[in-house]
Amino acid sequence: MTRVGLTGGIASGKSTVARMLVSKGAHLLDADQVARKIVEPGEPAWAEIVSWLGGSVLRDDRTLNRAQIASLVFSNSRALRKLNSITHPHIKKYFTLKSKEIALNFPRAIQIWDVPLLFEIGMDRDVDIVLVVVADEERQIIRLGERDGLSRDEAKRRIASQMDLQKKARSADYIISNDGSLDYLQDQVDRLWIKLTKG
């Protein structure tokens, strides 16, 4: 079993790289999916968030209004830290349990831990290899505008709220650049896969 911690900046292309690795046979644990799962109505993290922010962040179906919460925390570093202090322990617990389950059923599996805040929450210590996807900030801004409909200023705030991408890259075992074509990205993934699976 090899656990690969996949991270990078927002809109740097982590999900695309993850899909490419999965298509080669990797098993994916996606922190964004897990984050949604742990805040479903009735879950402990959901209850903690509602206790903190109140019922105004709930939709009619009792699910969290994620857009409302995002607009709150990304402009308030204290609120972002508070939200992370609620969700991160639950995310880490889920990853640990799921990773053991995959290892039990697929002992030689390559697990991809897609975790945007891999370094920030110390999960880099829980993986065997750290892979960082990098992209030019201007490309990140454009992608955030196209993908999420964010204004340029809002996109820059989202990027600034995260750990510096170059700092992440300096702590990586492998770096993939997503500033070129999709074919160039695939070529880098193909070469990485050979390294991960050799021997």
PDB file of N, CA and C in Angstrom, residues 2-54:
ATOM      1  N   THR A   2       0.536   2.173  -0.877  1.00  0.00           N
ATOM      2  CA  THR A   2       1.211   3.471  -0.911  1.00  0.00           C
ATOM      3  C   THR A   2       0.167   4.566  -0.827  1.00  0.00           C
ATOM      4  N   ARG A   3       0.346   5.455   0.143  1.00  0.00           N
ATOM      5  CA  ARG A   3      -0.581   6.579   0.312  1.00  0.00           C
ATOM      6  C   ARG A   3       0.074   7.841  -0.245  1.00  0.00           C
ATOM      7  N   VAL A   4      -0.563   8.406  -1.272  1.00  0.00           N
ATOM      8  CA  VAL A   4      -0.048   9.608  -1.920  1.00  0.00           C
ATOM      9  C   VAL A   4      -0.925  10.789  -1.512  1.00  0.00           C
ATOM     10  N   GLY A   5      -0.335  11.744  -0.812  1.00  0.00           N
ATOM     11  CA  GLY A   5      -1.064  12.948  -0.447  1.00  0.00           C
ATOM     12  C   GLY A   5      -1.028  13.928  -1.599  1.00  0.00           C
ATOM     13  N   LEU A   6      -2.184  14.186  -2.189  1.00  0.00           N
ATOM     14  CA  LEU A   6      -2.303  15.084  -3.340  1.00  0.00           C
ATOM     15  C   LEU A   6      -2.838  16.427  -2.880  1.00  0.00           C
ATOM     16  N   THR A   7      -2.075  17.490  -3.155  1.00  0.00           N
ATOM     17  CA  THR A   7      -2.519  18.811  -2.753  1.00  0.00           C
ATOM     18  C   THR A   7      -2.049  19.842  -3.765  1.00  0.00           C
ATOM     19  N   GLY A   8      -2.330  21.103  -3.462  1.00  0.00           N
ATOM     20  CA  GLY A   8      -1.981  22.203  -4.364  1.00  0.00           C
ATOM     21  C   GLY A   8      -2.830  23.400  -3.991  1.00  0.00           C
ATOM     22  N   GLY A   9      -2.835  24.400  -4.824  1.00  0.00           N
ATOM     23  CA  GLY A   9      -3.668  25.565  -4.567  1.00  0.00           C
ATOM     24  C   GLY A   9      -5.076  25.366  -5.092  1.00  0.00           C
ATOM     25  N   ILE A  10      -5.986  26.233  -4.677  1.00  0.00           N
ATOM     26  CA  ILE A  10      -7.349  26.184  -5.178  1.00  0.00           C
ATOM     27  C   ILE A  10      -7.327  26.406  -6.689  1.00  0.00           C
ATOM     28  N   ALA A  11      -8.071  25.593  -7.419  1.00  0.00           N
ATOM     29  CA  ALA A  11      -8.163  25.675  -8.887  1.00  0.00           C
ATOM     30  C   ALA A  11      -6.818  25.450  -9.580  1.00  0.00           C
ATOM     31  N   SER A  12      -5.943  24.673  -8.940  1.00  0.00           N
ATOM     32  CA  SER A  12      -4.656  24.365  -9.574  1.00  0.00           C
ATOM     33  C   SER A  12      -4.749  23.124 -10.462  1.00  0.00           C
ATOM     34  N   GLY A  13      -5.812  22.353 -10.300  1.00  0.00           N
ATOM     35  CA  GLY A  13      -5.987  21.171 -11.140  1.00  0.00           C
ATOM     36  C   GLY A  13      -5.851  19.852 -10.402  1.00  0.00           C
ATOM     37  N   LYS A  14      -5.962  19.883  -9.078  1.00  0.00           N
ATOM     38  CA  LYS A  14      -5.831  18.654  -8.284  1.00  0.00           C
ATOM     39  C   LYS A  14      -6.834  17.594  -8.703  1.00  0.00           C
ATOM     40  N   SER A  15      -8.084  18.006  -8.911  1.00  0.00           N
ATOM     41  CA  SER A  15      -9.134  17.040  -9.236  1.00  0.00           C
ATOM     42  C   SER A  15      -8.880  16.373 -10.577  1.00  0.00           C
ATOM     43  N   THR A  16      -8.352  17.133 -11.530  1.00  0.00           N
ATOM     44  CA  THR A  16      -8.032  16.564 -12.841  1.00  0.00           C
ATOM     45  C   THR A  16      -6.934  15.524 -12.706  1.00  0.00           C
ATOM     46  N   VAL A  17      -5.900  15.849 -11.937  1.00  0.00           N
ATOM     47  CA  VAL A  17      -4.809  14.899 -11.706  1.00  0.00           C
ATOM     48  C   VAL A  17      -5.338  13.661 -10.979  1.00  0.00           C
ATOM     49  N   ALA A  18      -6.210  13.867 -10.001  1.00  0.00           N
ATOM     50  CA  ALA A  18      -6.790  12.737  -9.271  1.00  0.00           C
ATOM     51  C   ALA A  18      -7.551  11.813 -10.215  1.00  0.00           C
ATOM     52  N   ARG A  19      -8.359  12.392 -11.102  1.00  0.00           N
ATOM     53  CA  ARG A  19      -9.124  11.568 -12.062  1.00  0.00           C
ATOM     54  C   ARG A  19      -8.184  10.763 -12.962  1.00  0.00           C
ATOM     55  N   MET A  20      -7.106  11.389 -13.381  1.00  0.00           N
ATOM     56  CA  MET A  20      -6.144  10.692 -14.233  1.00  0.00           C
ATOM     57  C   MET A  20      -5.508   9.518 -13.500  1.00  0.00           C
ATOM     58  N   LEU A  21      -5.189   9.711 -12.232  1.00  0.00           N
ATOM     59  CA  LEU A  21      -4.586   8.635 -11.442  1.00  0.00           C
ATOM     60  C   LEU A  21      -5.589   7.511 -11.175  1.00  0.00           C
ATOM     61  N   VAL A  22      -6.835   7.876 -10.924  1.00  0.00           N
ATOM     62  CA  VAL A  22      -7.881   6.872 -10.710  1.00  0.00           C
ATOM     63  C   VAL A  22      -8.077   6.036 -11.972  1.00  0.00           C
ATOM     64  N   SER A  23      -8.002   6.687 -13.127  1.00  0.00           N
ATOM     65  CA  SER A  23      -8.180   5.955 -14.390  1.00  0.00           C
ATOM     66  C   SER A  23      -7.071   4.930 -14.597  1.00  0.00           C
ATOM     67  N   LYS A  24      -5.971   5.088 -13.884  1.00  0.00           N
ATOM     68  CA  LYS A  24      -4.860   4.141 -13.979  1.00  0.00           C
ATOM     69  C   LYS A  24      -4.950   3.043 -12.919  1.00  0.00           C
ATOM     70  N   GLY A  25      -5.917   3.178 -12.013  1.00  0.00           N
ATOM     71  CA  GLY A  25      -6.118   2.135 -11.018  1.00  0.00           C
ATOM     72  C   GLY A  25      -5.950   2.556  -9.572  1.00  0.00           C
ATOM     73  N   ALA A  26      -5.679   3.838  -9.337  1.00  0.00           N
ATOM     74  CA  ALA A  26      -5.532   4.306  -7.957  1.00  0.00           C
ATOM     75  C   ALA A  26      -6.886   4.359  -7.258  1.00  0.00           C
ATOM     76  N   HIS A  27      -6.856   4.283  -5.943  1.00  0.00           N
ATOM     77  CA  HIS A  27      -8.058   4.407  -5.117  1.00  0.00           C
ATOM     78  C   HIS A  27      -8.069   5.816  -4.523  1.00  0.00           C
ATOM     79  N   LEU A  28      -9.167   6.517  -4.708  1.00  0.00           N
ATOM     80  CA  LEU A  28      -9.234   7.919  -4.321  1.00  0.00           C
ATOM     81  C   LEU A  28      -9.997   8.141  -3.018  1.00  0.00           C
ATOM     82  N   LEU A  29      -9.391   8.935  -2.136  1.00  0.00           N
ATOM     83  CA  LEU A  29     -10.076   9.481  -0.970  1.00  0.00           C
ATOM     84  C   LEU A  29     -10.074  10.990  -1.167  1.00  0.00           C
ATOM     85  N   ASP A  30     -11.251  11.572  -1.326  1.00  0.00           N
ATOM     86  CA  ASP A  30     -11.401  12.984  -1.689  1.00  0.00           C
ATOM     87  C   ASP A  30     -11.896  13.780  -0.483  1.00  0.00           C
ATOM     88  N   ALA A  31     -11.045  14.684   0.018  1.00  0.00           N
ATOM     89  CA  ALA A  31     -11.395  15.445   1.221  1.00  0.00           C
ATOM     90  C   ALA A  31     -12.629  16.314   1.009  1.00  0.00           C
ATOM     91  N   ASP A  32     -12.820  16.847  -0.195  1.00  0.00           N
ATOM     92  CA  ASP A  32     -13.997  17.680  -0.449  1.00  0.00           C
ATOM     93  C   ASP A  32     -15.278  16.853  -0.334  1.00  0.00           C
ATOM     94  N   GLN A  33     -15.245  15.623  -0.863  1.00  0.00           N
ATOM     95  CA  GLN A  33     -16.408  14.733  -0.744  1.00  0.00           C
ATOM     96  C   GLN A  33     -16.642  14.343   0.714  1.00  0.00           C
ATOM     97  N   VAL A  34     -15.554  14.044   1.403  1.00  0.00           N
ATOM     98  CA  VAL A  34     -15.670  13.670   2.816  1.00  0.00           C
ATOM     99  C   VAL A  34     -16.208  14.842   3.627  1.00  0.00           C
ATOM    100  N   ALA A  35     -15.727  16.062   3.295  1.00  0.00           N
ATOM    101  CA  ALA A  35     -16.183  17.261   4.009  1.00  0.00           C
ATOM    102  C   ALA A  35     -17.688  17.451   3.858  1.00  0.00           C
ATOM    103  N   ARG A  36     -18.213  17.116   2.681  1.00  0.00           N
ATOM    104  CA  ARG A  36     -19.675  17.212   2.469  1.00  0.00           C
ATOM    105  C   ARG A  36     -20.402  16.127   3.254  1.00  0.00           C
ATOM    106  N   LYS A  37     -19.793  14.940   3.292  1.00  0.00           N
ATOM    107  CA  LYS A  37     -20.420  13.799   3.974  1.00  0.00           C
ATOM    108  C   LYS A  37     -20.541  14.035   5.480  1.00  0.00           C
ATOM    109  N   ILE A  38     -19.493  14.623   6.082  1.00  0.00           N
ATOM    110  CA  ILE A  38     -19.483  14.768   7.540  1.00  0.00           C
ATOM    111  C   ILE A  38     -20.381  15.899   8.042  1.00  0.00           C
ATOM    112  N   VAL A  39     -20.879  16.736   7.117  1.00  0.00           N
ATOM    113  CA  VAL A  39     -21.771  17.819   7.543  1.00  0.00           C
ATOM    114  C   VAL A  39     -23.205  17.593   7.059  1.00  0.00           C
ATOM    115  N   GLU A  40     -23.534  16.353   6.747  1.00  0.00           N
ATOM    116  CA  GLU A  40     -24.919  16.032   6.413  1.00  0.00           C
ATOM    117  C   GLU A  40     -25.772  16.162   7.675  1.00  0.00           C
ATOM    118  N   PRO A  41     -27.039  16.497   7.525  1.00  0.00           N
ATOM    119  CA  PRO A  41     -27.903  16.699   8.701  1.00  0.00           C
ATOM    120  C   PRO A  41     -27.817  15.549   9.704  1.00  0.00           C
ATOM    121  N   GLY A  42     -27.594  15.925  10.953  1.00  0.00           N
ATOM    122  CA  GLY A  42     -27.530  14.936  12.016  1.00  0.00           C
ATOM    123  C   GLY A  42     -26.133  14.455  12.353  1.00  0.00           C
ATOM    124  N   GLU A  43     -25.178  14.681  11.446  1.00  0.00           N
ATOM    125  CA  GLU A  43     -23.803  14.268  11.717  1.00  0.00           C
ATOM    126  C   GLU A  43     -23.198  15.179  12.792  1.00  0.00           C
ATOM    127  N   PRO A  44     -22.223  14.664  13.562  1.00  0.00           N
ATOM    128  CA  PRO A  44     -21.645  15.467  14.642  1.00  0.00           C
ATOM    129  C   PRO A  44     -21.091  16.826  14.186  1.00  0.00           C
ATOM    130  N   ALA A  45     -20.371  16.855  13.048  1.00  0.00           N
ATOM    131  CA  ALA A  45     -19.811  18.125  12.577  1.00  0.00           C
ATOM    132  C   ALA A  45     -20.925  19.103  12.201  1.00  0.00           C
ATOM    133  N   TRP A  46     -21.996  18.585  11.615  1.00  0.00           N
ATOM    134  CA  TRP A  46     -23.167  19.424  11.269  1.00  0.00           C
ATOM    135  C   TRP A  46     -23.729  20.070  12.536  1.00  0.00           C
ATOM    136  N   ALA A  47     -23.882  19.271  13.569  1.00  0.00           N
ATOM    137  CA  ALA A  47     -24.444  19.777  14.823  1.00  0.00           C
ATOM    138  C   ALA A  47     -23.549  20.855  15.431  1.00  0.00           C
ATOM    139  N   GLU A  48     -22.241  20.655  15.352  1.00  0.00           N
ATOM    140  CA  GLU A  48     -21.307  21.640  15.907  1.00  0.00           C
ATOM    141  C   GLU A  48     -21.368  22.958  15.140  1.00  0.00           C
ATOM    142  N   ILE A  49     -21.491  22.878  13.817  1.00  0.00           N
ATOM    143  CA  ILE A  49     -21.559  24.092  12.996  1.00  0.00           C
ATOM    144  C   ILE A  49     -22.855  24.850  13.255  1.00  0.00           C
ATOM    145  N   VAL A  50     -23.966  24.135  13.356  1.00  0.00           N
ATOM    146  CA  VAL A  50     -25.250  24.779  13.622  1.00  0.00           C
ATOM    147  C   VAL A  50     -25.247  25.413  15.012  1.00  0.00           C
ATOM    148  N   SER A  51     -24.633  24.732  15.969  1.00  0.00           N
ATOM    149  CA  SER A  51     -24.528  25.279  17.322  1.00  0.00           C
ATOM    150  C   SER A  51     -23.721  26.575  17.322  1.00  0.00           C
ATOM    151  N   TRP A  52     -22.709  26.615  16.471  1.00  0.00           N
ATOM    152  CA  TRP A  52     -21.828  27.783  16.386  1.00  0.00           C
ATOM    153  C   TRP A  52     -22.462  28.952  15.620  1.00  0.00           C
ATOM    154  N   LEU A  53     -23.011  28.665  14.426  1.00  0.00           N
ATOM    155  CA  LEU A  53     -23.497  29.728  13.547  1.00  0.00           C
ATOM    156  C   LEU A  53     -25.004  29.968  13.633  1.00  0.00           C
ATOM    157  N   GLY A  54     -25.725  29.014  14.197  1.00  0.00           N
ATOM    158  CA  GLY A  54     -27.167  29.177  14.318  1.00  0.00           C
ATOM    159  C   GLY A  54     -27.933  28.631  13.125  1.00  0.00           C
TER     160      GLY A  54
END
